[in-house]
XYZ file of C-alpha atoms in Angstrom:
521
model
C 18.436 -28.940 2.754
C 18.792 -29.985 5.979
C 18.037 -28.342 8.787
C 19.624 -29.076 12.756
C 17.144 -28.501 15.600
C 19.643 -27.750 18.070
C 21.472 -24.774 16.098
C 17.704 -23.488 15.144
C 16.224 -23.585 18.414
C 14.658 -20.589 19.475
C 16.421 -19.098 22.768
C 16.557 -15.939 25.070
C 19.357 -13.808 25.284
C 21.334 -13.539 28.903
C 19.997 -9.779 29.153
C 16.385 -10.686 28.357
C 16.402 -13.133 31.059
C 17.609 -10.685 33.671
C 14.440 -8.529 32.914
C 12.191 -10.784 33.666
C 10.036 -10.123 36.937
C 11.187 -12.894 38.806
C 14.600 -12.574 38.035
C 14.617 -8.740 38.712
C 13.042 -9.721 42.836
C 16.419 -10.977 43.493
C 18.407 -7.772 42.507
C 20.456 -8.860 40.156
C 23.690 -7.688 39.538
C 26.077 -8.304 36.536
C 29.657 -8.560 38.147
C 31.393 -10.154 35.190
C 31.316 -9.921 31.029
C 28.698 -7.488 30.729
C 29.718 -7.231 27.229
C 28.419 -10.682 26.249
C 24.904 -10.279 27.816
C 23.282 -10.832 24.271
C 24.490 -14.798 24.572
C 21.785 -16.982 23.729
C 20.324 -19.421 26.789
C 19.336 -22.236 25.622
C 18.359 -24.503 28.847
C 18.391 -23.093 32.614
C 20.647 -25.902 34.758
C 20.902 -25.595 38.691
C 24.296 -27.178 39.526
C 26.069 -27.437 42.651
C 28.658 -30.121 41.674
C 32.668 -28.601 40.967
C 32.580 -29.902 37.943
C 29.610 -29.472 36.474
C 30.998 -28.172 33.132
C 30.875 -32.001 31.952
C 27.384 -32.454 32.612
C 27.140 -29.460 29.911
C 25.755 -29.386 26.060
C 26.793 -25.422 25.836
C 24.104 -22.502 25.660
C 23.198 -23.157 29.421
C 22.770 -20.484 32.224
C 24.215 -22.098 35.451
C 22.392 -21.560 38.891
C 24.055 -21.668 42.038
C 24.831 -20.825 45.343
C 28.646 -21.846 45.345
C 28.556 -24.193 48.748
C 31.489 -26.174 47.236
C 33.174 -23.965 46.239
C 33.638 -21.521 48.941
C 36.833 -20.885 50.642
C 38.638 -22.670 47.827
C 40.467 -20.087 45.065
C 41.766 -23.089 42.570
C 38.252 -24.466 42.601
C 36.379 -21.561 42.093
C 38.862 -20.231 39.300
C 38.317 -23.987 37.971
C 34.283 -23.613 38.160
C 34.582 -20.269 35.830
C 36.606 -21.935 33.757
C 35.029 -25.562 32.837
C 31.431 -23.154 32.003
C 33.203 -21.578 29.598
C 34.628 -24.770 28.308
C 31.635 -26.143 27.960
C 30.540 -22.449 26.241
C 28.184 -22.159 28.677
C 25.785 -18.632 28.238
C 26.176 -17.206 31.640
C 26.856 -18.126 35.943
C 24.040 -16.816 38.412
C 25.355 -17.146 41.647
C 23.033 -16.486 44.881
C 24.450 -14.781 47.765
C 24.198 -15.697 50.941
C 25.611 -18.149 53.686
C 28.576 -19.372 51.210
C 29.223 -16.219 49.236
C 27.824 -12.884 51.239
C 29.735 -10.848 48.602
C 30.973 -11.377 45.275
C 33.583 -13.629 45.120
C 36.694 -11.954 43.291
C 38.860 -14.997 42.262
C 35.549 -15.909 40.505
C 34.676 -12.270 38.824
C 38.167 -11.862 37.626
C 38.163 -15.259 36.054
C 34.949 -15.060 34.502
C 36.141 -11.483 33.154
C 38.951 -13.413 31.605
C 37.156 -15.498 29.870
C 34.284 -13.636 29.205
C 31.785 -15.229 30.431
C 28.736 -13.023 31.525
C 28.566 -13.762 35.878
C 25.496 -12.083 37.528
C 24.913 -12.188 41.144
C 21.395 -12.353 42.973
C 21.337 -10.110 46.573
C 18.167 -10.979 47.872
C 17.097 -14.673 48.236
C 15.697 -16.110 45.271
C 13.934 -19.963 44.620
C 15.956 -21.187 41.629
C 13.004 -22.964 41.304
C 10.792 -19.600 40.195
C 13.665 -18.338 37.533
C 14.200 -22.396 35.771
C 10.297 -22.658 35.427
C 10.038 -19.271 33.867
C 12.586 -19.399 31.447
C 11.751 -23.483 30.637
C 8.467 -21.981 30.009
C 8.891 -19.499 27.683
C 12.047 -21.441 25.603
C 9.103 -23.961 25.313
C 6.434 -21.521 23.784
C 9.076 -19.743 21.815
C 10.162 -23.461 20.446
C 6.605 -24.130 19.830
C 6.055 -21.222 18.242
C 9.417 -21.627 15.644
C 7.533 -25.164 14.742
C 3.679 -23.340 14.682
C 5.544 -20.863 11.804
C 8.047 -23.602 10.104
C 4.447 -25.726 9.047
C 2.530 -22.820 8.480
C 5.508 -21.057 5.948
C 6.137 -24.428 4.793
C 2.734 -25.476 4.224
C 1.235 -22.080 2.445
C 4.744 -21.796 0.029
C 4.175 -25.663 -1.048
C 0.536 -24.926 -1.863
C 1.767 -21.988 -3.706
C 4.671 -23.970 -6.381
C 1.226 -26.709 -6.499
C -0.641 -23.825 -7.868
C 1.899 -22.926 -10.067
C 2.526 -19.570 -8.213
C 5.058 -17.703 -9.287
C 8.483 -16.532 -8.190
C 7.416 -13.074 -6.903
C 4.220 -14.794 -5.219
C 6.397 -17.020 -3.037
C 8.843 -14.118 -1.942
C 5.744 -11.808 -1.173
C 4.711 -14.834 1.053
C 8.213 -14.860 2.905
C 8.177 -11.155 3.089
C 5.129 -11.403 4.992
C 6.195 -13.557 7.390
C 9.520 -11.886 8.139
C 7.904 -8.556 8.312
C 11.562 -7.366 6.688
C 13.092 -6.873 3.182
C 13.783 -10.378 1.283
C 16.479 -10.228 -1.707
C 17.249 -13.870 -4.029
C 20.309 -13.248 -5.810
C 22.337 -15.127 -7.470
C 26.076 -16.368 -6.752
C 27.710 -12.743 -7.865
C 25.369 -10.923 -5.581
C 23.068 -10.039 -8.853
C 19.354 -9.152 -7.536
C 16.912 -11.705 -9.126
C 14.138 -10.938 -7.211
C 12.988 -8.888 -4.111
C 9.665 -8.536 -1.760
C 8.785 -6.600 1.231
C 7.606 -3.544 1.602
C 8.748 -1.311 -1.492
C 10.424 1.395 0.803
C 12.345 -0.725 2.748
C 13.316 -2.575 -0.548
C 14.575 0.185 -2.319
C 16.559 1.458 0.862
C 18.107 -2.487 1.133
C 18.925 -2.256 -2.625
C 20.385 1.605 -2.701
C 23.315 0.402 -0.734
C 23.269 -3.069 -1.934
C 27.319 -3.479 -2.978
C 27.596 -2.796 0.900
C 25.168 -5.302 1.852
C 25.816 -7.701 -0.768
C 29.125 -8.362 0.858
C 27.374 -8.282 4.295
C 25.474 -10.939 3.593
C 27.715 -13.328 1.949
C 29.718 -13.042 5.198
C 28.786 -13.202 9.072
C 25.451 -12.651 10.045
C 24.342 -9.733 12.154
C 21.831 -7.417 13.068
C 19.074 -8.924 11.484
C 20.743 -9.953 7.842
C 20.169 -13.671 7.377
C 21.124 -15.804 4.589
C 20.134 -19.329 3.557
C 21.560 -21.003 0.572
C 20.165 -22.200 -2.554
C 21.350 -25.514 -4.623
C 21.398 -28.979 -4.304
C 23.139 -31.832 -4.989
C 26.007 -30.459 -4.140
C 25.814 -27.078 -6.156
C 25.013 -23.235 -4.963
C 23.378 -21.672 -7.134
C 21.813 -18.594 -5.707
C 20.658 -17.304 -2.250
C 18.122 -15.869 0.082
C 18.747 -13.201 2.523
C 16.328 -11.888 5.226
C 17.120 -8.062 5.008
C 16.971 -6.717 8.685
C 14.501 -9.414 10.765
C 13.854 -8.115 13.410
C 12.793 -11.585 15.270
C 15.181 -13.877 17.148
C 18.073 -15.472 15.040
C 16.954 -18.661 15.744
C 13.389 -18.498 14.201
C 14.928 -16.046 11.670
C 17.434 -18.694 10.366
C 14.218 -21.447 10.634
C 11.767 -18.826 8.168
C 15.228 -18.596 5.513
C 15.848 -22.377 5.488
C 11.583 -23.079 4.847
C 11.753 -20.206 2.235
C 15.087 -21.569 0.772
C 13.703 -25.479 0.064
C 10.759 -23.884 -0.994
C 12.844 -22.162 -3.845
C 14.648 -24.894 -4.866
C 11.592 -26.752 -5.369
C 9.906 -23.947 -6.754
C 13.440 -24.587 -9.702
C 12.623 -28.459 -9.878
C 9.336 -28.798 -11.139
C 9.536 -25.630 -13.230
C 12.425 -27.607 -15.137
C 14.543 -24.624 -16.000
C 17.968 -22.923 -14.881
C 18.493 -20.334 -12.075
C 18.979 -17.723 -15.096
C 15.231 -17.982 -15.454
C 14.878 -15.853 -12.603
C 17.261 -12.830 -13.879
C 15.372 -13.226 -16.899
C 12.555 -12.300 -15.025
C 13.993 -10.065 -12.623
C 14.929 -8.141 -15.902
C 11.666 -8.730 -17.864
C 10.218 -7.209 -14.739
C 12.852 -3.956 -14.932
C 12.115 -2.956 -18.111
C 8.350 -3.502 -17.887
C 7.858 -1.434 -15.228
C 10.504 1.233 -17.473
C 8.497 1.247 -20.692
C 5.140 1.400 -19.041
C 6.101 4.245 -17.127
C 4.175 3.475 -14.116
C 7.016 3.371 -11.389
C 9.508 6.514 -11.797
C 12.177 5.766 -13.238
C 14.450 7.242 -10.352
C 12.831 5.158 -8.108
C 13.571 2.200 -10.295
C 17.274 3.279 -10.386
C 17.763 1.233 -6.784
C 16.553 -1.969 -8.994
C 18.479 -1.457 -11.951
C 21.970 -0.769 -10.515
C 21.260 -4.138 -8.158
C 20.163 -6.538 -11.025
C 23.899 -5.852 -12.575
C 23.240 -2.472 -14.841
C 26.376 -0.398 -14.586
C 24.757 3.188 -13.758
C 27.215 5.723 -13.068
C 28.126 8.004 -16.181
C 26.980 5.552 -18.676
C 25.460 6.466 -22.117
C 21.881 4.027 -22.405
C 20.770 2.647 -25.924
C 17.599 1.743 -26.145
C 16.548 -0.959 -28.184
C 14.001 -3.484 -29.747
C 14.445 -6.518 -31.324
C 11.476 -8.066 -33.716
C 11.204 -11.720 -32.964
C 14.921 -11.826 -31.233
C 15.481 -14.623 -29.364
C 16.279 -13.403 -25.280
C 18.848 -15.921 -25.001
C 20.673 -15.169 -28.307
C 20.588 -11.703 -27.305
C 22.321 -12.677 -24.288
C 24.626 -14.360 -25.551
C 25.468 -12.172 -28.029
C 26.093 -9.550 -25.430
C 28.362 -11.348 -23.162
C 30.554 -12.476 -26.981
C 30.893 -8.660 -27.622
C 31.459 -7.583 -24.294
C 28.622 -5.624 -24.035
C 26.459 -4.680 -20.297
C 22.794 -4.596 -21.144
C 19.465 -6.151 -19.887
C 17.838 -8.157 -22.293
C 13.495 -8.800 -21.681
C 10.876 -10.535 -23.343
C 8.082 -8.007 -23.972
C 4.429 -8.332 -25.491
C 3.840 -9.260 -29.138
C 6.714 -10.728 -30.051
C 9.569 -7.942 -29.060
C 12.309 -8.263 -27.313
C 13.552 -4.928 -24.960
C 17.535 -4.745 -25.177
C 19.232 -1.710 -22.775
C 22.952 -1.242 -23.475
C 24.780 0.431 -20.762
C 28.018 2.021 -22.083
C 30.845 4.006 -20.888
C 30.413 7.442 -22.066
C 33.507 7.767 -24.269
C 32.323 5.001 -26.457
C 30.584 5.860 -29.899
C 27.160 4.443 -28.991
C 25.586 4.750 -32.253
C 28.704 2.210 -33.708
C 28.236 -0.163 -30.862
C 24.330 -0.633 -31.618
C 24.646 -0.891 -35.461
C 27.614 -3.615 -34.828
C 25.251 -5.409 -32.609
C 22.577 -5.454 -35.083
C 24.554 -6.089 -37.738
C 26.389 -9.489 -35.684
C 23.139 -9.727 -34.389
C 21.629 -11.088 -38.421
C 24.565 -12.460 -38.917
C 24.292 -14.585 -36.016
C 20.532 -15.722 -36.627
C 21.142 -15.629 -40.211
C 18.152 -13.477 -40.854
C 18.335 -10.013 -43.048
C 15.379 -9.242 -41.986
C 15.843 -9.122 -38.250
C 14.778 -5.658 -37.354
C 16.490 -3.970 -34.775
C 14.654 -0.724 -33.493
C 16.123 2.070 -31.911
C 15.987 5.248 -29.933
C 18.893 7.949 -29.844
C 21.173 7.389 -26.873
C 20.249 8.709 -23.481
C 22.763 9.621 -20.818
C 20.437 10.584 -17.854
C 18.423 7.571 -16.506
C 15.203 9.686 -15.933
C 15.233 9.351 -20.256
C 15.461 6.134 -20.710
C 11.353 4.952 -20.590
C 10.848 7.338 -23.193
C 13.723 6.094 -25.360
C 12.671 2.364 -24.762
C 8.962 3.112 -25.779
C 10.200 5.129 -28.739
C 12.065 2.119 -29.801
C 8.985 -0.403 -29.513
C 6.800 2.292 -31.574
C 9.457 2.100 -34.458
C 9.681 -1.592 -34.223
C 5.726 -1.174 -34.482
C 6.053 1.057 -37.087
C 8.390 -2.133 -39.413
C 6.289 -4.875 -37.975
C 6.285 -6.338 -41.512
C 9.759 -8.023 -41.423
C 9.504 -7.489 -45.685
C 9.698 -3.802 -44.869
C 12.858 -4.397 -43.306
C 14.958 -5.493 -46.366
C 15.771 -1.924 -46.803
C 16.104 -0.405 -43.968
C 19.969 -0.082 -41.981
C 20.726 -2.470 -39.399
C 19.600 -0.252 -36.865
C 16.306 1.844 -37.510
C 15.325 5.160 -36.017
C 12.161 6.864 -36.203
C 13.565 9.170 -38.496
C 13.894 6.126 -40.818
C 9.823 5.588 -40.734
C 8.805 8.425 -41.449
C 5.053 8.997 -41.763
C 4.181 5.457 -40.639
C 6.331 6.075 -37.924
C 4.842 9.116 -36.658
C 1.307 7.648 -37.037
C 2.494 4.310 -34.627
C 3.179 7.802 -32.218
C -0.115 9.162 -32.471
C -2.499 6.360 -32.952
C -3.560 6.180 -29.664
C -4.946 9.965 -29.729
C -8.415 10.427 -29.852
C -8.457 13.028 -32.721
C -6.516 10.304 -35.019
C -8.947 8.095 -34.042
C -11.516 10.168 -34.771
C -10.005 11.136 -38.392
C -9.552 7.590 -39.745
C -12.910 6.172 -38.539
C -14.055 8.991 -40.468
C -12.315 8.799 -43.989
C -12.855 4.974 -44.001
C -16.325 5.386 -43.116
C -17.709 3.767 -46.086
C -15.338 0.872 -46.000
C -15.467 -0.118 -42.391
C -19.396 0.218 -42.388
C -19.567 -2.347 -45.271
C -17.070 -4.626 -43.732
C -15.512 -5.579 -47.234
C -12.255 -6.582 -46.409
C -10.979 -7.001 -50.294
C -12.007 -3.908 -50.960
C -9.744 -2.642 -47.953
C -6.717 -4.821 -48.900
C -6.937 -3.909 -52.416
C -6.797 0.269 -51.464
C -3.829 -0.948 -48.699
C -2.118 -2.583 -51.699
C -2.557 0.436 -53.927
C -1.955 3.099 -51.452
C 1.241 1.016 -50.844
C 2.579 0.543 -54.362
C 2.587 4.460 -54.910
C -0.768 4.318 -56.826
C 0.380 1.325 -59.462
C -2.270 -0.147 -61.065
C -0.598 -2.803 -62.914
C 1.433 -3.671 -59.498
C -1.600 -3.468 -57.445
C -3.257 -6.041 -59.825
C -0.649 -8.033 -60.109
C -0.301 -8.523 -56.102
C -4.118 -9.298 -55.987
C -4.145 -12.162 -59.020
C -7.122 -9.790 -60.566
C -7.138 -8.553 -64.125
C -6.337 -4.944 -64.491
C -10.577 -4.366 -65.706
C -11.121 -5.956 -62.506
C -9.494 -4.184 -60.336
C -10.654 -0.807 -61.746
C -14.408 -2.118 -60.767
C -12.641 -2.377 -56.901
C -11.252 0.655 -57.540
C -14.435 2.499 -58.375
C -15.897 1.062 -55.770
C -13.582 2.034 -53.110
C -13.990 5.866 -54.489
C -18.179 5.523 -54.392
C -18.025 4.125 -50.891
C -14.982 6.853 -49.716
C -16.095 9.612 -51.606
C -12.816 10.477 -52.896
C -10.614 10.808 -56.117
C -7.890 8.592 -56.237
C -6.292 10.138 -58.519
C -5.747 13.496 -56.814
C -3.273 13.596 -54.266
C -3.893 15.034 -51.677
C -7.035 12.991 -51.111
C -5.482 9.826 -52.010
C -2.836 11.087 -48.937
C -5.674 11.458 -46.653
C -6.690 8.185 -47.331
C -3.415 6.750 -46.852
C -2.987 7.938 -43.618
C -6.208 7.267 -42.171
C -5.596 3.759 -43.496
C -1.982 3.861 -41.701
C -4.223 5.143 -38.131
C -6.483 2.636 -38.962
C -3.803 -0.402 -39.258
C -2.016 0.947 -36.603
C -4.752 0.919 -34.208
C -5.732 -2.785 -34.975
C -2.343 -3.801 -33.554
């Protein structure tokens, strides 16, 4: 990206000049385009010369006193005319020997063309008002350069270090001091920083802003571009600075390369980030930290159609994110698709609420096996929420029955779609196994076992538990003799304490065995 010095250079506006202290001693007066004080100046120029509009670059504010031009209507209509030719910011004209008053032929032409004329009535050294304003255009310039290094310097260190995403735009957040969105080319959200507030207000109206931002800047909303070689992929937008435009545009361009390198070296596709930007959704959904109302802001920005839609939640065992994807967009589907821990995969389908939502997710886990060619793909699910506030619950219910059929052998007869009605008891222990008293219970009916450490023993009771109580299966499984594995099986009793063969102590066992497995996971 490359970056003009001239278009970023930091200026003052016409109406921040005339409140300076030295300007203000000559009591100035705006005769002419008061509507176009907010013009940048660029460069203060004392002129005397007629035409002095060729000696111009554009962004000036012309000093003079008008001795050539008084007494003279074409030339003074002329004068106006060439500054705004030359798009100069503003005329300040000193009265006094050549002009006593305003001139009219020059107010009405500078009205015309609306170019901001302001006339001093005391005498003023043009000398005092060019060295202030030189002066502080310097220090503001320096200070656009002090920031470019710094912002440039601190987000290279940061891709060196292998930062992430979110750990760069906290970086530009911090120096803008406003709201930062990176979105993609259809004005989907892929990541945010700034102050979370201010985020979610930026992001609550973000349709509005979205096409704000992809137009002409204004009042603070700055955009910068992301690609290269040729190609836009994506795009950064300052959210409301507050600082000059200039220095504004300078801090999006820094953060901008700084992103496109930040791409490069990690070697993958701009989609990368919405996979984030969704992995990060649904995190912060299923662990229930953030509200999910206040998440709502987030959601509807990253792409989620959320007005009157029915949510499915789901889980997919060992699903592939991209697949999934893909496998949404072939079916027509809206959803977010995230990598979670352990291996699972966090699907949310958005649909429109006359659609049969329980059809949709069993067709998408059926196409969904028949795409990856696995039966035993398990797809886990909750029942279908329509209010938003329900859907952490419904996506943590999902992951505890895709906890609950972790075994992908399980899975062979379960439907293509399984509920925690279709778990049953090991289900509602993957529920509970975090609570103390079911903690308590298995530590204590496995005492003997777990004290002893004897992990054969412990497989062989899983195995028979498991089987229904089937010796000759149970032996079988183990490559023991059936004599043998009545010695384990007397042994497992001494240690427990327990008959086997009555059931309802061989159903304590089991689930305290089920806690127990559960808990280990």
């Amino acid at each position: 990206m490359t970056t003009t010095w001239d278009s970023l250079e930091p200026a003052l506006s016409v109406r921040q000049v005339l409140t300076l202290e030295r300007v203000l001693a000559g009591e100035p007066e705006v005769v002419a385009g008061a509507s176009h004080l907010d013009r940048p100046v660029r460069w203060v120029h004392v002129a005397e010369a007629a035409d002095v509009g060729v000696m111009l670059s554009g962004g000036e504010m012309v000093l003079t006193t008008g001795v050539l031009l008084a007494g003279d209507d074409d030339k003074q209509a002329e004068y106006v005319r060439s500054l705004h030719r030359a798009e100069a910011a503003a005329v300040v004209l000193g009265l006094g020997r050549a002009f006593p008053s305003p001139p009219d032929v020059m107010r009405r032409a500078a009205e015309r063309c609306g170019l901001p004329m302001v006339v001093l009535h005391r005498p003023f050294p043009f000398a005092e008002l060019t060295e202030e304003v030189q002066s502080r255009l310097v220090r503001r310039k320096f200070a656009a350069v002090s920031l470019s290094e710094a912002v440039r310097t601190e987000l290279t260190a940061l891709i060196t270090a292998g930062a992430p995403l979110q750990r760069l735009l906290d970086e530009v957040a911090r120096h803008s001091a406003c709201p930062v969105v990176v979105t993609n080319l259809a004005h989907r959200v892929l990541g945010t920083a700034g102050e979370r507030p201010a985020v979610d207000d930026v992001l609550r109206d973000w349709e509005r802003i979205a096409r704000q931002a992809g137009g002409t800047e204004g009042d603070g909303w700055i955009r910068a571009e992301l690609g290269g070689r040729g190609e836009r992929w994506g795009r950064i937008v300052l959210c409301g600075y507050r600082g000059d435009t200039a220095t504004g545009r300078l801090l999006a361009d820094r953060a901008a390369e700084a992103l496109v390198l930040h791409r490069m070296l990690g070697g993958g596709a701009a989609c990368s980030w919405e996979e984030q930007s969704a992995q990060s959704l649904l995190t912060d959904l299923v662990s229930g930290v953030v509200p999910a109302r206040q998440l709502l802001p987030r959601a509807r920005a990253a792409g989620l159609p959320v007005n009157r839609r029915t949510f499915v939640p789901l889980v997919v065992r060992d699903g592939d994110p991209a697949r999934l994807e893909r496998l949404l967009r072939l079916l027509g589907l809206s959803g977010l698709v995230a990598e979670l821990a352990d291996g699972a995969t966090a699907v949310l389908l958005s649909l429109p609420r006359d659609q049969d939502a329980d059809a949709l997710a069993a067709h998408f886990a059926t196409r969904l096996r028949t795409e990856s060619g696995r039966q035993c793909t398990v797809v886990a699910a909750a029942d279908p929420r329509v209010a938003w506030d329900d859907v952490p619950t419904g996506l943590r219910e999902a992951q505890h029955v895709a906890d609950a059929v972790a075994d992908s052998s399980a899975a062979l007869d379960l439907p293509p779609v399984v509920r925690l009605k279709d778990v049953h008891l090991r289900g509602l222990i993957r529920l509970l196994r975090d609570d103390p008293h079911v903690q308590s219970f298995a530590e204590r009916e496995l005492d003997g076992l777990l004290r002893a450490t004897d992990e054969d023993l412990l497989s062989v009771l899983r195995t028979y538990l498991a089987t229904g109580r089937n010796k000759s299966r149970t032996a079988q499984l183990h490559h023991v003799s059936r004599p043998a594995l009545y010695r384990r099986l007397e042994a497992i009793q001494g240690r427990l304490g327990v008959d086997l063969d009555d059931f309802e102590q061989a159903a304590s066992v089991h689930i305290a065995l089920l806690a127990h497995d559960a808990q280990q996971q």
